[in-house]
Amino acid sequence: MKRHPLDVVSFVAGLIFFGVFAIWIGWKQGSLSMDDIGWITPSLLIVAGLAGVGASLRRR
Amino acid sequence: MATVPRPGHDGAMSDTSSADPDGFDPGRLRTAPMQMRRSRDDRYIAGVCGGLARYLNIDPVIVRVIMAALVVVGGVGIVIYLAAWLLAPEDGVGESIVESHLPRNDKTRMLGWIVAAVLAVGALVGSGPWFGWGWIGPLPLLGIAVLVWVLARPRQGPTATTAPPATPPVPPPPPTAAPSTPSALGDTEDIEDTDTDTTLRTSTADSDTTETDTIADADPRPAADSTASTTTTTRLPPTPPPPAAPTAPPTPPRPPATPRPRNDHGALTLLTLAALLAVMGVMSIVDQTGTDIDGPVYLAGALGVVAAGMLVGTWWGNGRWLIPFGAILTTTLIAVSQLPVWKTGEIKEAPTRSDDVLSSYEMGVGRIELDLTQVEDPAALDGRTITMDNGVGEIDVVLPDTLDVTVSAELNLGHVEILGREANGGDASTQYTDADDADPNVRIEIDGSIGNVEVTRA
């Protein structure tokens, strides 16, 4: 596998999946309440979206 | 920690020209966001503190201490630092990182700071009682940090990232040019390619001489053109460039060698799935040897591995094939997490003594049936609370006449019927309280996601 230019699709999707994973672990451990998840999940999407926008712009 | 000698930076005019050597001017705090530059010499991370200290004409240590303190306060310091990193140009550089990625606009930096201010306030408010976020608090900020890193990276690696795609096209032409040129001559007429122009010209220049004989005696049709060119070359040996120029445009036979940098022949997908199997195996062994691992934990573990694989695929190999796996795992994980317990089947109890009545009955997917009519000493149940949770399925409770109840049932979707009181559809919640009298009173709390809840009297 050779290094290639940033793949935005993989990046954003990976970020979201990793976020879901992290949030779930937090919830399972009891560190996160449903209220926490209520705002963490949207912020995850915002972060992933911004990251995607940023990465796309960077490729231009 | 010495402040940076100012004369060194001739490009950094805005923050040096008006700098006042006499000391700190509070008025400069206001102009700092728009005017400051990141220091190139006095830096630990990106020169934000060093640059700000220089602009304000104070000791960088003060700035660093304040910044560190702000990091602790809801992560505000992180927001400010990252914003300055992105928005303030570095010494000797005309534009900031953000400005180099966006269309040039005077408003860009101002807008950036407004966004940063909103984020900072959000972080502050969101952190509520300062450490209310717990360990997860910095996560969104971590995400922003990742974004900054991604944006800031080309500073070191524009040549590294753009060079590989640019170089592969160069080697292919020489080998393909020699054998395929005669046939390709006809169909590829004018393909413009500025990158490879020079290399192609040279390659055709030296292959030209060999091709002309083969064309001449093998193919009669293009002979007219090629003989014309051969005659010119033979007649005018001192000027080879002119004949090479007209033949250059039709030659670029590059198409089959399209670079596909992400193509790894499924290596990353296989690697990730193999790692996933290994992780599942390890979890299974742990499960067998005592520590119980629920089904959802397996799913989460799998999702973690897939996510890691995709993040690797951001730069190495092709991670896109993992998206469906991730999507399925995410959906399943969320669905399964709605269940109160990881258990399927049926709980069917008809206790005969009040001691045998549990305070909690839980089922993941299945059925809970509790018959209290057989209890010999219902009076002993007075004041007790019984909770019943079922993720998907049915809950049935049968009460004796001699027992008063207070029932509260919450069901996300389905049918609830409590002693004649009914609720249907989404968010079906029902309360029921018996009239107060001498009978013993039991509280029953029912919770479910999807299904059917029924409380009846025998």
PDB file of C-alpha atoms in Angstrom, chain A residues 1-32 34 36 39-41 43-44 46-60, chain B residues 101-102 126 133 135-137 139-140 143-144 146-147 150-151 153-154 161 165 261-262 264 267-268 271 294 296-297 300-301 303-304 306-308 310-320 322-323 326-327 330 333-334 337:
ATOM      1  CA  MET A   1       0.000   0.000   0.000  1.00  0.00           C
ATOM      2  CA  LYS A   2       1.524   3.240  -1.124  1.00  0.00           C
ATOM      3  CA  ARG A   3       0.871   6.552   0.431  1.00  0.00           C
ATOM      4  CA  HIS A   4      -1.595   8.553  -1.602  1.00  0.00           C
ATOM      5  CA  PRO A   5      -3.099  12.035  -1.385  1.00  0.00           C
ATOM      6  CA  LEU A   6      -5.680  12.468   1.317  1.00  0.00           C
ATOM      7  CA  ASP A   7      -8.851  10.535   0.557  1.00  0.00           C
ATOM      8  CA  VAL A   8     -11.614  12.740   1.880  1.00  0.00           C
ATOM      9  CA  VAL A   9     -14.258  10.021   1.674  1.00  0.00           C
ATOM     10  CA  SER A  10     -12.296   7.630   3.840  1.00  0.00           C
ATOM     11  CA  PHE A  11     -11.312  10.409   6.153  1.00  0.00           C
ATOM     12  CA  VAL A  12     -14.793  11.705   6.878  1.00  0.00           C
ATOM     13  CA  ALA A  13     -16.408   8.275   7.068  1.00  0.00           C
ATOM     14  CA  GLY A  14     -13.623   6.987   9.272  1.00  0.00           C
ATOM     15  CA  LEU A  15     -13.983   9.993  11.534  1.00  0.00           C
ATOM     16  CA  ILE A  16     -17.722   9.427  11.915  1.00  0.00           C
ATOM     17  CA  PHE A  17     -17.395   5.715  12.574  1.00  0.00           C
ATOM     18  CA  PHE A  18     -14.637   6.307  15.049  1.00  0.00           C
ATOM     19  CA  GLY A  19     -16.782   8.936  16.741  1.00  0.00           C
ATOM     20  CA  VAL A  20     -19.714   6.549  17.046  1.00  0.00           C
ATOM     21  CA  PHE A  21     -17.373   3.961  18.478  1.00  0.00           C
ATOM     22  CA  ALA A  22     -15.931   6.396  21.018  1.00  0.00           C
ATOM     23  CA  ILE A  23     -19.340   7.692  22.031  1.00  0.00           C
ATOM     24  CA  TRP A  24     -20.656   4.177  22.464  1.00  0.00           C
ATOM     25  CA  ILE A  25     -17.728   3.211  24.657  1.00  0.00           C
ATOM     26  CA  GLY A  26     -18.302   6.320  26.744  1.00  0.00           C
ATOM     27  CA  TRP A  27     -21.976   5.515  27.086  1.00  0.00           C
ATOM     28  CA  LYS A  28     -21.297   1.893  27.964  1.00  0.00           C
ATOM     29  CA  GLN A  29     -18.804   2.865  30.627  1.00  0.00           C
ATOM     30  CA  GLY A  30     -21.344   5.220  32.083  1.00  0.00           C
ATOM     31  CA  SER A  31     -19.249   8.301  31.456  1.00  0.00           C
ATOM     32  CA  LEU A  32     -21.819   9.635  29.024  1.00  0.00           C
ATOM     33  CA  MET A  34     -28.082  10.318  26.990  1.00  0.00           C
ATOM     34  CA  ASP A  36     -24.331  14.183  26.683  1.00  0.00           C
ATOM     35  CA  TRP A  39     -25.017  17.161  21.885  1.00  0.00           C
ATOM     36  CA  ILE A  40     -21.879  15.117  21.259  1.00  0.00           C
ATOM     37  CA  THR A  41     -23.370  13.348  18.260  1.00  0.00           C
ATOM     38  CA  SER A  43     -20.908  18.038  17.219  1.00  0.00           C
ATOM     39  CA  LEU A  44     -19.320  14.891  15.846  1.00  0.00           C
ATOM     40  CA  ILE A  46     -20.210  19.105  12.563  1.00  0.00           C
ATOM     41  CA  VAL A  47     -16.573  18.255  13.118  1.00  0.00           C
ATOM     42  CA  ALA A  48     -16.614  15.532  10.475  1.00  0.00           C
ATOM     43  CA  GLY A  49     -18.381  17.852   8.051  1.00  0.00           C
ATOM     44  CA  LEU A  50     -15.967  20.701   8.657  1.00  0.00           C
ATOM     45  CA  ALA A  51     -13.063  18.318   8.341  1.00  0.00           C
ATOM     46  CA  GLY A  52     -14.475  17.112   5.050  1.00  0.00           C
ATOM     47  CA  VAL A  53     -14.946  20.642   3.795  1.00  0.00           C
ATOM     48  CA  GLY A  54     -11.467  21.582   4.888  1.00  0.00           C
ATOM     49  CA  ALA A  55      -9.895  18.516   3.357  1.00  0.00           C
ATOM     50  CA  SER A  56     -11.774  19.052   0.090  1.00  0.00           C
ATOM     51  CA  LEU A  57     -10.702  22.663  -0.094  1.00  0.00           C
ATOM     52  CA  ARG A  58      -7.160  21.611   0.575  1.00  0.00           C
ATOM     53  CA  ARG A  59      -7.163  19.309  -2.405  1.00  0.00           C
ATOM     54  CA  ARG A  60      -8.106  22.083  -4.770  1.00  0.00           C
TER      55      ARG A  60
ATOM     56  CA  HIS B 101      -7.154  27.771   1.150  1.00  0.00           C
ATOM     57  CA  LEU B 102      -9.982  30.191   0.527  1.00  0.00           C
ATOM     58  CA  GLY B 126     -20.845  23.614  27.101  1.00  0.00           C
ATOM     59  CA  TRP B 133     -17.848  17.174  30.349  1.00  0.00           C
ATOM     60  CA  TRP B 135     -13.113  12.868  29.893  1.00  0.00           C
ATOM     61  CA  ILE B 136     -15.183  13.160  26.728  1.00  0.00           C
ATOM     62  CA  GLY B 137     -15.220  16.942  26.898  1.00  0.00           C
ATOM     63  CA  LEU B 139     -13.335  15.289  22.021  1.00  0.00           C
ATOM     64  CA  PRO B 140     -14.954  17.960  19.836  1.00  0.00           C
ATOM     65  CA  GLY B 143     -11.796  17.040  16.204  1.00  0.00           C
ATOM     66  CA  ILE B 144     -11.069  20.685  15.551  1.00  0.00           C
ATOM     67  CA  VAL B 146      -7.490  17.252  13.624  1.00  0.00           C
ATOM     68  CA  LEU B 147      -8.991  19.748  11.194  1.00  0.00           C
ATOM     69  CA  VAL B 150      -5.115  18.582   8.142  1.00  0.00           C
ATOM     70  CA  LEU B 151      -5.197  22.171   6.950  1.00  0.00           C
ATOM     71  CA  ARG B 153      -0.069  19.952   6.896  1.00  0.00           C
ATOM     72  CA  PRO B 154       0.570  21.036   3.292  1.00  0.00           C
ATOM     73  CA  THR B 161       1.754  14.745  -1.781  1.00  0.00           C
ATOM     74  CA  PRO B 165       0.855  11.629  -9.066  1.00  0.00           C
ATOM     75  CA  PRO B 261      -2.995   5.805  -6.242  1.00  0.00           C
ATOM     76  CA  ARG B 262      -5.675   4.384  -3.990  1.00  0.00           C
ATOM     77  CA  ASP B 264      -4.330  -1.449  -3.300  1.00  0.00           C
ATOM     78  CA  ALA B 267      -5.129  -5.006   0.674  1.00  0.00           C
ATOM     79  CA  LEU B 268      -6.446  -2.555   3.254  1.00  0.00           C
ATOM     80  CA  LEU B 271      -6.067  -6.330   6.378  1.00  0.00           C
ATOM     81  CA  ASP B 294     -22.107  -8.722  25.606  1.00  0.00           C
ATOM     82  CA  PRO B 296     -22.991  -5.077  21.564  1.00  0.00           C
ATOM     83  CA  VAL B 297     -19.412  -4.929  22.789  1.00  0.00           C
ATOM     84  CA  ALA B 300     -18.459  -1.870  19.018  1.00  0.00           C
ATOM     85  CA  GLY B 301     -15.090  -3.586  18.851  1.00  0.00           C
ATOM     86  CA  LEU B 303     -16.722  -0.863  14.509  1.00  0.00           C
ATOM     87  CA  GLY B 304     -13.583   0.431  16.168  1.00  0.00           C
ATOM     88  CA  VAL B 306     -13.248  -0.770  10.826  1.00  0.00           C
ATOM     89  CA  ALA B 307     -12.996   2.916  11.754  1.00  0.00           C
ATOM     90  CA  ALA B 308      -9.275   2.543  12.329  1.00  0.00           C
ATOM     91  CA  MET B 310     -10.746   3.717   7.279  1.00  0.00           C
ATOM     92  CA  LEU B 311      -8.581   6.286   8.956  1.00  0.00           C
ATOM     93  CA  VAL B 312      -5.566   4.418   7.658  1.00  0.00           C
ATOM     94  CA  GLY B 313      -7.233   4.494   4.233  1.00  0.00           C
ATOM     95  CA  THR B 314      -7.198   8.244   4.433  1.00  0.00           C
ATOM     96  CA  TRP B 315      -3.573   8.074   3.334  1.00  0.00           C
ATOM     97  CA  TRP B 316      -2.719   4.453   2.664  1.00  0.00           C
ATOM     98  CA  GLY B 317      -4.619   2.002   0.512  1.00  0.00           C
ATOM     99  CA  ASN B 318      -8.294   2.101  -0.256  1.00  0.00           C
ATOM    100  CA  GLY B 319     -10.511   2.332   2.786  1.00  0.00           C
ATOM    101  CA  ARG B 320     -13.715   2.966   0.925  1.00  0.00           C
ATOM    102  CA  LEU B 322     -15.021  -0.558   4.530  1.00  0.00           C
ATOM    103  CA  ILE B 323     -17.808   2.024   4.478  1.00  0.00           C
ATOM    104  CA  GLY B 326     -18.998   0.530   9.140  1.00  0.00           C
ATOM    105  CA  ALA B 327     -22.505   1.580   8.200  1.00  0.00           C
ATOM    106  CA  THR B 330     -23.130   1.457  13.301  1.00  0.00           C
ATOM    107  CA  LEU B 333     -24.881  -1.146  17.302  1.00  0.00           C
ATOM    108  CA  ILE B 334     -27.338   1.696  17.790  1.00  0.00           C
ATOM    109  CA  SER B 337     -28.072  -0.525  22.335  1.00  0.00           C
TER     110      SER B 337
END
